[in-house]
Amino acid sequence: MATAAAAHPITFWDITPAPGGCPFAQRAWLALEELGVPYDHKLADPQNKPKEFTDLYASIVQNTDDSAKVPTIIDGEIKLTESLVVVEYLDAKYGGDSPILPQDPGQLAKVKLFAELFTSKFQSLFFKILRAGSDDEVAQLKQDFAHNLEVLNNFIKISGSSEGGSYFLGSRYSYAETVTTPFLRRALVTLPHFKRVDPLEIAKSKGLDRLVDWIQASLDRDSNKKTGPSDEDIIESFKKFIT
């Protein structure tokens, strides 16, 4: 099955001050880049959202009281929001012979489970550490984080593949990387800077080689390098989370 071509560039709403500044929006941006879908990248100031954007969001969720969020897209007559919904829609329509979501039911289940584990074992601890108010709390959370990194390493080894590459599915980049890389990158930038906790160094010190390889492969991906803000912009945007 050939990849469907978009009749017109997809309208992709993101936020200022830097494109990809929102990790949820970056998920959609990664999918657009990976799938080679043409798009018109529009930016909304979160403090002064354009009426065009707020009206669009309200028309999707059918509620003018909800705060308009990104990513929000327009693809012809289809209007969508919420990052995972947008990624899965784009993949279903434009994935063709090289989809982000595996077509094999077993692989599909495993990459989705990995994304869920990443959210609970990595992403949640990431924000807890940033908000920790004392050195003792950081130290305890760091221990919990180290354990969770070991869980992720073992899951990749058992449920993923190492054939031909270092992505979750070996040589094949997939949804496992698309939906996690924005949060992975932010953690690797902000935790050492604000809390002296370095996830990559923890993984290396514990000999979590499969996880280390996965982290490096995810960060080295061209689509990751093209999308998202600079390290400096990430640090600035995360100051509001620091206790």
CSV table of C-alpha atoms in Angstrom, one decimal:
chain,number,residue,atom,x,y,z
A,1,MET,CA,0.0,0.0,0.0
A,2,ALA,CA,1.5,3.3,-1.1
A,3,THR,CA,1.5,6.3,1.3
A,4,ALA,CA,-1.5,8.5,0.7
A,5,ALA,CA,-0.6,12.0,-0.3
A,6,ALA,CA,-2.2,15.0,1.5
A,7,ALA,CA,-4.4,17.0,-1.0
A,8,HIS,CA,-3.2,20.2,0.8
A,9,PRO,CA,-0.6,20.8,3.5
A,10,ILE,CA,-1.9,19.9,6.9
A,11,THR,CA,-2.4,22.9,9.2
A,12,PHE,CA,-0.4,22.1,12.3
A,13,TRP,CA,-0.8,24.4,15.3
A,14,ASP,CA,2.1,24.7,17.8
A,15,ILE,CA,2.9,27.3,20.4
A,16,THR,CA,5.5,30.0,20.9
A,17,PRO,CA,8.1,31.0,21.9
A,18,ALA,CA,9.9,28.2,20.1
A,19,PRO,CA,8.4,25.6,17.6
A,20,GLY,CA,8.1,22.3,19.3
A,21,GLY,CA,8.3,23.9,22.7
A,22,CYS,CA,5.4,21.8,23.9
A,23,PRO,CA,6.4,18.1,24.1
A,24,PHE,CA,2.9,17.0,23.2
A,25,ALA,CA,3.0,19.2,20.0
A,26,GLN,CA,6.4,17.8,19.2
A,27,ARG,CA,4.9,14.3,19.1
A,28,ALA,CA,2.8,15.4,16.2
A,29,TRP,CA,5.7,17.3,14.5
A,30,LEU,CA,7.8,14.1,14.7
A,31,ALA,CA,5.0,12.1,13.1
A,32,LEU,CA,4.6,14.7,10.3
A,33,GLU,CA,8.4,14.6,9.6
A,34,GLU,CA,8.6,10.8,9.8
A,35,LEU,CA,5.7,10.3,7.4
A,36,GLY,CA,6.8,13.0,5.0
A,37,VAL,CA,3.5,14.8,5.1
A,38,PRO,CA,3.5,18.4,4.0
A,39,TYR,CA,2.3,20.8,6.6
A,40,ASP,CA,1.8,24.5,7.4
A,41,HIS,CA,3.4,25.2,10.8
A,42,LYS,CA,1.4,27.8,12.7
A,43,LEU,CA,2.3,29.2,16.1
A,44,ALA,CA,0.0,30.4,18.8
A,45,ASP,CA,1.1,32.6,21.7
A,46,PRO,CA,-0.2,30.7,24.8
A,47,GLN,CA,-0.7,34.0,26.6
A,48,ASN,CA,-2.6,35.6,23.7
A,49,LYS,CA,-4.1,32.8,21.6
A,50,PRO,CA,-5.3,33.9,18.2
A,51,LYS,CA,-9.1,33.7,17.7
A,52,GLU,CA,-8.5,31.5,14.7
A,53,PHE,CA,-6.9,28.9,16.9
A,54,THR,CA,-9.3,29.1,19.8
A,55,ASP,CA,-12.3,29.0,17.5
A,56,LEU,CA,-10.8,25.9,15.8
A,57,TYR,CA,-10.2,24.1,19.1
A,58,ALA,CA,-13.7,24.9,20.4
A,59,SER,CA,-15.2,23.6,17.1
A,60,ILE,CA,-13.4,20.3,17.7
A,61,VAL,CA,-14.2,19.7,21.4
A,62,GLN,CA,-17.5,21.5,21.2
A,63,ASN,CA,-16.8,23.6,24.2
A,64,THR,CA,-15.8,27.3,24.2
A,65,ASP,CA,-14.8,27.1,27.9
A,66,ASP,CA,-11.9,24.7,27.3
A,67,SER,CA,-8.5,26.2,27.0
A,68,ALA,CA,-7.2,25.6,23.5
A,69,LYS,CA,-4.3,23.2,23.4
A,70,VAL,CA,-1.7,21.9,20.9
A,71,PRO,CA,-1.2,19.9,18.8
A,72,THR,CA,-4.3,20.8,16.8
A,73,ILE,CA,-4.4,20.0,13.1
A,74,ILE,CA,-6.6,20.5,10.1
A,75,ASP,CA,-6.5,17.9,7.3
A,76,GLY,CA,-9.1,18.8,4.8
A,77,GLU,CA,-12.4,18.4,6.5
A,78,ILE,CA,-10.8,16.5,9.5
A,79,LYS,CA,-10.0,18.6,12.5
A,80,LEU,CA,-8.2,17.0,15.5
A,81,THR,CA,-6.5,17.6,18.8
A,82,GLU,CA,-4.7,15.6,21.5
A,83,SER,CA,-1.2,14.3,20.7
A,84,LEU,CA,-1.8,10.6,20.6
A,85,VAL,CA,-5.0,10.9,18.6
A,86,VAL,CA,-3.1,13.1,16.1
A,87,VAL,CA,-0.1,10.8,15.8
A,88,GLU,CA,-2.4,7.7,15.3
A,89,TYR,CA,-4.6,9.5,12.7
A,90,LEU,CA,-1.6,10.7,10.7
A,91,ASP,CA,-0.1,7.2,10.7
A,92,ALA,CA,-3.3,5.5,9.8
A,93,LYS,CA,-3.8,7.9,6.8
A,94,TYR,CA,-0.3,8.5,5.6
A,95,GLY,CA,1.8,5.6,7.0
A,96,GLY,CA,1.5,3.5,3.9
A,97,ASP,CA,4.2,0.9,3.6
A,98,SER,CA,6.3,2.5,6.4
A,99,PRO,CA,3.9,3.2,9.3
A,100,ILE,CA,4.9,4.4,12.7
A,101,LEU,CA,2.5,2.0,14.3
A,102,PRO,CA,3.4,-1.7,13.5
A,103,GLN,CA,0.7,-3.6,11.6
A,104,ASP,CA,1.6,-6.9,13.4
A,105,PRO,CA,-0.8,-7.1,16.4
A,106,GLY,CA,1.9,-8.4,18.7
A,107,GLN,CA,4.4,-5.6,17.9
A,108,LEU,CA,1.6,-3.0,18.0
A,109,ALA,CA,0.7,-4.1,21.5
A,110,LYS,CA,4.3,-4.1,22.7
A,111,VAL,CA,5.1,-0.6,21.4
A,112,LYS,CA,2.0,0.8,23.0
A,113,LEU,CA,2.8,-1.0,26.3
A,114,PHE,CA,6.3,0.5,26.1
A,115,ALA,CA,4.8,4.0,25.7
A,116,GLU,CA,2.6,3.4,28.7
A,117,LEU,CA,5.5,2.1,30.8
A,118,PHE,CA,7.6,5.1,29.8
A,119,THR,CA,4.9,7.4,31.0
A,120,SER,CA,4.5,5.8,34.3
A,121,LYS,CA,8.2,4.8,35.0
A,122,PHE,CA,10.1,7.7,33.4
A,123,GLN,CA,7.8,10.7,32.5
A,124,SER,CA,6.0,10.8,35.9
A,125,LEU,CA,9.3,10.6,37.9
A,126,PHE,CA,10.8,13.2,35.7
A,127,PHE,CA,8.3,15.8,36.8
A,128,LYS,CA,8.3,14.7,40.4
A,129,ILE,CA,12.0,15.2,40.6
A,130,LEU,CA,11.8,18.6,39.1
A,131,ARG,CA,9.1,19.6,41.7
A,132,ALA,CA,11.0,18.0,44.6
A,133,GLY,CA,11.5,20.6,47.4
A,134,SER,CA,14.4,19.1,49.3
A,135,ASP,CA,17.7,17.3,48.7
A,136,ASP,CA,16.4,14.3,50.6
A,137,GLU,CA,13.3,14.1,48.4
A,138,VAL,CA,15.5,14.3,45.3
A,139,ALA,CA,17.7,11.5,46.6
A,140,GLN,CA,14.8,9.2,47.3
A,141,LEU,CA,13.2,9.9,43.9
A,142,LYS,CA,16.6,9.4,42.2
A,143,GLN,CA,16.7,5.9,43.7
A,144,ASP,CA,13.1,5.2,42.5
A,145,PHE,CA,14.1,6.6,39.1
A,146,ALA,CA,17.2,4.3,38.9
A,147,HIS,CA,14.9,1.3,39.5
A,148,ASN,CA,12.5,2.4,36.9
A,149,LEU,CA,15.2,2.8,34.3
A,150,GLU,CA,16.2,-0.8,35.0
A,151,VAL,CA,12.6,-1.8,34.4
A,152,LEU,CA,12.5,-0.1,31.1
A,153,ASN,CA,15.9,-1.6,30.1
A,154,ASN,CA,14.6,-5.1,30.8
A,155,PHE,CA,11.3,-4.5,29.0
A,156,ILE,CA,13.2,-3.4,25.9
A,157,LYS,CA,15.4,-6.4,26.0
A,158,ILE,CA,12.6,-8.9,26.5
A,159,SER,CA,9.7,-7.3,24.4
A,160,GLY,CA,11.7,-5.3,21.9
A,161,SER,CA,14.4,-6.3,19.4
A,162,SER,CA,18.1,-5.6,18.9
A,163,GLU,CA,18.3,-6.8,15.3
A,164,GLY,CA,19.8,-4.3,13.0
A,165,GLY,CA,19.6,-1.3,15.3
A,166,SER,CA,18.9,0.3,18.7
A,167,TYR,CA,15.3,1.4,18.4
A,168,PHE,CA,12.7,-0.4,20.4
A,169,LEU,CA,12.1,-2.6,17.4
A,170,GLY,CA,15.8,-2.8,16.5
A,171,SER,CA,16.3,-1.3,13.0
A,172,ARG,CA,12.8,0.1,12.8
A,173,TYR,CA,11.8,3.5,14.2
A,174,SER,CA,8.3,3.4,15.5
A,175,TYR,CA,5.6,4.9,17.8
A,176,ALA,CA,7.7,3.7,20.7
A,177,GLU,CA,10.1,6.6,19.9
A,178,THR,CA,7.7,9.1,18.4
A,179,VAL,CA,5.6,9.6,21.6
A,180,THR,CA,8.5,9.3,24.1
A,181,THR,CA,11.4,11.3,22.6
A,182,PRO,CA,10.0,14.8,23.4
A,183,PHE,CA,9.9,13.9,27.1
A,184,LEU,CA,13.1,11.9,27.0
A,185,ARG,CA,15.0,14.9,25.6
A,186,ARG,CA,13.5,17.3,28.1
A,187,ALA,CA,14.5,15.1,31.0
A,188,LEU,CA,18.0,14.8,29.8
A,189,VAL,CA,18.3,18.5,29.5
A,190,THR,CA,16.5,19.7,32.7
A,191,LEU,CA,17.2,17.1,35.3
A,192,PRO,CA,21.0,17.5,35.3
A,193,HIS,CA,20.7,21.3,35.1
A,194,PHE,CA,18.2,21.9,37.9
A,195,LYS,CA,18.5,18.8,40.2
A,196,ARG,CA,21.9,17.3,39.4
A,197,VAL,CA,20.2,14.0,38.3
A,198,ASP,CA,21.4,12.7,35.0
A,199,PRO,CA,19.2,9.8,33.6
A,200,LEU,CA,21.8,8.8,31.0
A,201,GLU,CA,24.6,8.6,33.5
A,202,ILE,CA,22.5,6.6,35.9
A,203,ALA,CA,21.7,4.2,33.1
A,204,LYS,CA,25.3,3.9,32.1
A,205,SER,CA,26.5,3.4,35.7
A,206,LYS,CA,24.0,0.6,36.2
A,207,GLY,CA,25.0,-1.2,33.0
A,208,LEU,CA,21.7,-0.7,31.3
A,209,ASP,CA,23.2,-0.9,27.9
A,210,ARG,CA,20.0,-1.6,25.9
A,211,LEU,CA,18.4,1.5,27.4
A,212,VAL,CA,21.4,3.6,26.8
A,213,ASP,CA,21.5,2.5,23.1
A,214,TRP,CA,17.8,3.3,22.8
A,215,ILE,CA,18.2,6.7,24.3
A,216,GLN,CA,21.1,7.6,22.0
A,217,ALA,CA,19.3,6.3,18.9
A,218,SER,CA,16.2,8.3,19.7
A,219,LEU,CA,18.1,11.5,20.2
A,220,ASP,CA,20.2,11.0,17.1
A,221,ARG,CA,17.2,10.6,14.8
A,222,ASP,CA,17.1,13.3,12.2
A,223,SER,CA,13.4,14.1,12.9
A,224,ASN,CA,14.3,14.7,16.6
A,225,LYS,CA,17.1,17.1,15.6
A,226,LYS,CA,14.8,19.0,13.3
A,227,THR,CA,11.9,19.3,15.7
A,228,GLY,CA,11.7,20.8,19.2
A,229,PRO,CA,13.4,23.8,20.9
A,230,SER,CA,17.0,24.3,21.8
A,231,ASP,CA,18.5,23.2,25.2
A,232,GLU,CA,18.4,26.8,26.3
A,233,ASP,CA,14.7,27.2,25.4
A,234,ILE,CA,13.9,24.0,27.2
A,235,ILE,CA,15.6,25.1,30.4
A,236,GLU,CA,13.8,28.5,30.2
A,237,SER,CA,10.4,26.9,29.7
A,238,PHE,CA,10.9,24.5,32.6
A,239,LYS,CA,11.8,27.1,35.2
A,240,LYS,CA,8.1,27.2,36.2
A,241,PHE,CA,8.2,23.6,37.4
A,242,ILE,CA,11.1,24.1,39.8
A,243,THR,CA,10.4,24.3,43.5
